[in-house]
Amino acid sequence: MNFISDELDTYVTNHSENEPELLAQLNKETHQKILQPRMLSGHFQGRVLSMLSKIIHPNNILEIGTYTGYATLCLAEGLAKNGTIDTIDNEEELVDFQRNYFDKTNWANQITQHLGDALAIIPTLNKKYDLVFIDADKENYINYFHLIVPMMNKGGIILSDNVLWSGKVLEEVKQGDITTQILLEYNQILKDDVRVETVLLPIRDGLTVSRVI
C-alpha cells in the first residue's frame, strides 16, 4: 500500500538529500540480483535513517535484519568516530554481498556481521546500545524489543520498521494472519510501555521511533 501518491512521494524524495552513489549502486544490484527487493529501505527512508543516526551520533548500533546492507550503511553515516555496528541476519547467501559493499566504505572495520538466530545472538552481545533498528521477522518483534530495552543506554533510540504492514493494521485480521496480529500487539506495547516514549511515523511502510526513558 502507498500511503501517499506516487507524485507526492517523488516530490518528497526529490526534495530530500540525494542518495549517495554507493547506495544507489547497492540499490540497483539488489533489484537486479536479490529476491524481494522491496525489503530494501530505499532512497527516502535511507536518508531518514541517516539523519536520525547523525542526530543521535551513536557509539554502538544494533541492527536486526541486515538484508543487503543498505540500511546498515545509512545508519553508519552517523556513527561516532570509534563507533560500532552489530548487524544480524540469518541469510547466509547474503553475507558476501553485504561485505562487498561494507568494504567499500570507511566503516568496514566498524561493522560486524552476525549470522544466525537473532534471539540467540543478542544476549551474547556485551554492549550498551544508543541506536537499534528492528527490521527482521515480524513475528519476533515483541521478543526483540524485550531483549533490547535492558541493553539500551538512557535516551537511546529503537527504530521499528514495517509497523503499518501495508495498511493491514487498519483491517480486520484474517484468520491465521499471525504477523498482522503480532504487529498490532507490538504497536500497542510501544505505546503503553513506560520504559519508552514513542512516535509512529507514516514513512514508507511505517517507522516507529521509540526513545528509552
C-alpha positions as CSV (number, residue, x, y, z in Angstrom):
1,M,0.0,0.0,0.0
2,N,1.2,3.5,-0.9
3,F,0.2,5.9,1.9
4,I,0.9,8.9,-0.3
5,S,0.5,9.4,-4.0
6,D,3.4,8.5,-6.3
7,E,3.6,12.1,-7.3
8,L,3.9,13.3,-3.7
9,D,6.4,10.5,-3.0
10,T,8.5,11.6,-5.9
11,Y,8.4,15.3,-4.7
12,V,9.4,14.3,-1.1
13,T,12.3,12.2,-2.4
14,N,13.4,14.9,-4.8
15,H,13.5,17.5,-2.1
16,S,15.4,15.3,0.4
17,E,19.2,14.7,0.4
18,N,20.5,12.8,-2.7
19,E,21.1,9.1,-2.5
20,P,24.9,8.5,-2.1
21,E,26.4,6.9,-5.2
22,L,27.5,3.7,-3.5
23,L,24.0,3.2,-2.0
24,A,22.5,3.8,-5.5
25,Q,24.7,1.0,-6.8
26,L,23.7,-1.2,-3.9
27,N,20.0,-0.4,-4.6
28,K,20.3,-1.2,-8.2
29,E,22.2,-4.5,-7.7
30,T,19.7,-5.6,-5.0
31,H,16.9,-5.1,-7.5
32,Q,18.8,-7.0,-10.2
33,K,20.1,-10.0,-8.2
34,I,18.2,-10.4,-4.9
35,L,14.7,-11.8,-4.2
36,Q,12.2,-9.4,-2.6
37,P,14.0,-6.2,-3.3
38,R,11.1,-4.2,-1.8
39,M,12.6,-5.2,1.6
40,L,15.3,-2.6,0.8
41,S,15.0,0.6,2.8
42,G,15.5,2.7,-0.3
43,H,16.4,6.3,-1.0
44,F,14.0,8.3,1.1
45,Q,13.8,6.0,4.1
46,G,17.5,5.6,3.9
47,R,18.0,9.4,4.2
48,V,15.7,9.4,7.2
49,L,17.8,6.7,8.9
50,S,20.9,8.6,8.1
51,M,19.5,11.8,9.5
52,L,18.4,10.1,12.7
53,S,21.7,8.5,13.2
54,K,23.6,11.7,12.6
55,I,21.4,13.4,15.2
56,I,21.9,10.6,17.7
57,H,25.7,10.2,16.9
58,P,25.7,6.7,18.4
59,N,28.7,4.9,19.8
60,N,27.0,1.5,19.3
61,I,24.3,0.5,16.8
62,L,22.5,-2.8,16.7
63,E,20.6,-3.8,13.5
64,I,18.3,-6.8,13.5
65,G,17.8,-7.8,9.8
66,T,20.7,-6.8,7.5
67,Y,19.3,-7.9,4.2
68,T,21.7,-6.5,1.6
69,G,23.2,-3.8,4.0
70,Y,21.5,-0.7,2.6
71,A,20.1,0.5,6.0
72,T,23.4,-0.6,7.7
73,L,25.3,1.9,5.7
74,C,22.7,4.6,6.1
75,L,23.0,4.2,9.9
76,A,26.8,4.1,9.7
77,E,26.8,7.7,8.5
78,G,26.1,8.9,12.0
79,L,28.5,6.7,13.9
80,A,30.8,8.2,16.5
81,K,34.5,8.2,15.5
82,N,35.2,4.8,17.1
83,G,31.6,3.6,17.0
84,T,30.5,0.0,16.1
85,I,27.6,-1.6,14.3
86,D,26.5,-5.2,15.1
87,T,24.2,-6.4,12.3
88,I,22.3,-9.7,12.4
89,D,20.8,-11.8,9.6
90,N,20.1,-15.4,9.1
91,E,20.6,-15.5,5.3
92,E,24.0,-17.0,4.6
93,E,23.9,-16.3,0.9
94,L,23.8,-12.5,1.5
95,V,26.9,-12.3,3.8
96,D,29.4,-11.8,0.9
97,F,27.1,-9.4,-0.9
98,Q,26.8,-7.3,2.3
99,R,30.6,-7.4,3.0
100,N,31.4,-6.4,-0.6
101,Y,29.6,-3.1,0.0
102,F,30.7,-2.6,3.6
103,D,34.4,-3.0,2.5
104,K,34.0,-0.1,0.0
105,T,33.3,2.3,2.9
106,N,35.3,3.9,5.7
107,W,33.2,1.9,8.2
108,A,34.3,-1.5,7.0
109,N,36.2,-2.4,10.3
110,Q,33.4,-1.0,12.4
111,I,30.7,-3.3,11.1
112,T,30.4,-6.8,12.5
113,Q,28.2,-9.2,10.7
114,H,26.4,-11.9,12.8
115,L,24.9,-14.9,11.0
116,G,22.1,-16.8,12.7
117,D,19.2,-16.6,15.1
118,A,18.9,-13.0,16.4
119,L,17.2,-14.2,19.6
120,A,20.2,-16.4,20.4
121,I,22.8,-13.8,19.3
122,I,21.5,-10.7,21.0
123,P,22.1,-11.9,24.6
124,T,25.8,-12.6,23.7
125,L,26.4,-9.0,22.7
126,N,28.1,-7.4,25.7
127,K,27.4,-3.8,24.8
128,K,25.1,-0.9,25.6
129,Y,23.4,0.5,22.5
130,D,22.5,4.0,21.6
131,L,20.5,3.1,18.4
132,V,18.7,-0.1,17.4
133,F,17.0,-0.8,14.1
134,I,14.5,-3.7,14.1
135,D,13.7,-4.9,10.5
136,A,13.6,-8.6,10.6
137,D,10.9,-11.3,11.1
138,K,7.8,-9.5,12.4
139,E,6.7,-12.5,14.5
140,N,9.6,-11.8,16.9
141,Y,9.3,-8.0,17.2
142,I,7.9,-8.3,20.7
143,N,10.7,-10.7,21.7
144,Y,13.4,-8.5,20.2
145,F,12.0,-5.4,22.0
146,H,12.0,-7.0,25.4
147,L,15.6,-8.3,24.9
148,I,16.9,-5.0,23.7
149,V,15.4,-2.5,26.2
150,P,17.7,-3.5,29.0
151,M,20.7,-3.2,26.7
152,M,20.0,0.4,25.8
153,N,21.6,3.5,27.1
154,K,19.2,6.0,28.6
155,G,17.9,8.2,25.8
156,G,18.7,5.5,23.3
157,I,16.5,5.1,20.2
158,I,14.8,2.0,19.0
159,L,13.6,2.2,15.4
160,S,11.0,-0.4,14.2
161,D,10.2,-0.8,10.5
162,N,7.1,-2.1,8.7
163,V,4.8,-1.3,11.6
164,L,1.9,-0.3,9.3
165,W,2.2,-3.6,7.4
166,S,0.8,-2.3,4.1
167,G,-2.2,-0.9,5.9
168,K,-3.3,-4.3,7.3
169,V,-3.2,-2.8,10.8
170,L,-6.4,-1.0,9.9
171,E,-8.2,-4.0,8.6
172,E,-10.0,-6.9,10.3
173,V,-7.3,-9.5,11.0
174,K,-7.8,-12.5,8.8
175,Q,-7.8,-16.0,10.4
176,G,-4.3,-17.3,10.5
177,D,-2.6,-13.9,9.9
178,I,-0.2,-14.1,12.8
179,T,2.1,-11.4,11.5
180,T,-0.6,-8.7,11.5
181,Q,-1.9,-9.7,14.9
182,I,1.6,-9.6,16.4
183,L,2.3,-6.2,14.8
184,L,-0.9,-4.8,16.3
185,E,0.2,-6.1,19.7
186,Y,3.7,-4.7,19.2
187,N,2.4,-1.3,18.3
188,Q,0.3,-1.2,21.4
189,I,3.2,-2.3,23.6
190,L,5.3,0.5,22.3
191,K,2.5,2.9,23.1
192,D,2.0,1.6,26.6
193,D,5.4,0.5,27.8
194,V,6.6,3.0,30.4
195,R,10.2,2.4,29.6
196,V,9.9,4.2,26.3
197,E,8.2,7.1,24.6
198,T,7.1,6.5,21.1
199,V,6.0,8.2,17.9
200,L,4.9,6.3,14.8
201,L,5.8,7.9,11.6
202,P,3.8,7.1,8.4
203,I,7.1,6.8,6.4
204,R,7.1,4.1,3.7
205,D,5.6,1.1,5.5
206,G,5.6,2.7,8.9
207,L,8.6,3.5,11.1
208,T,8.3,3.8,14.8
209,V,10.8,5.9,16.8
210,S,10.9,4.9,20.5
211,R,13.1,6.7,23.0
212,V,14.3,4.8,26.1
213,I,13.5,6.8,29.2
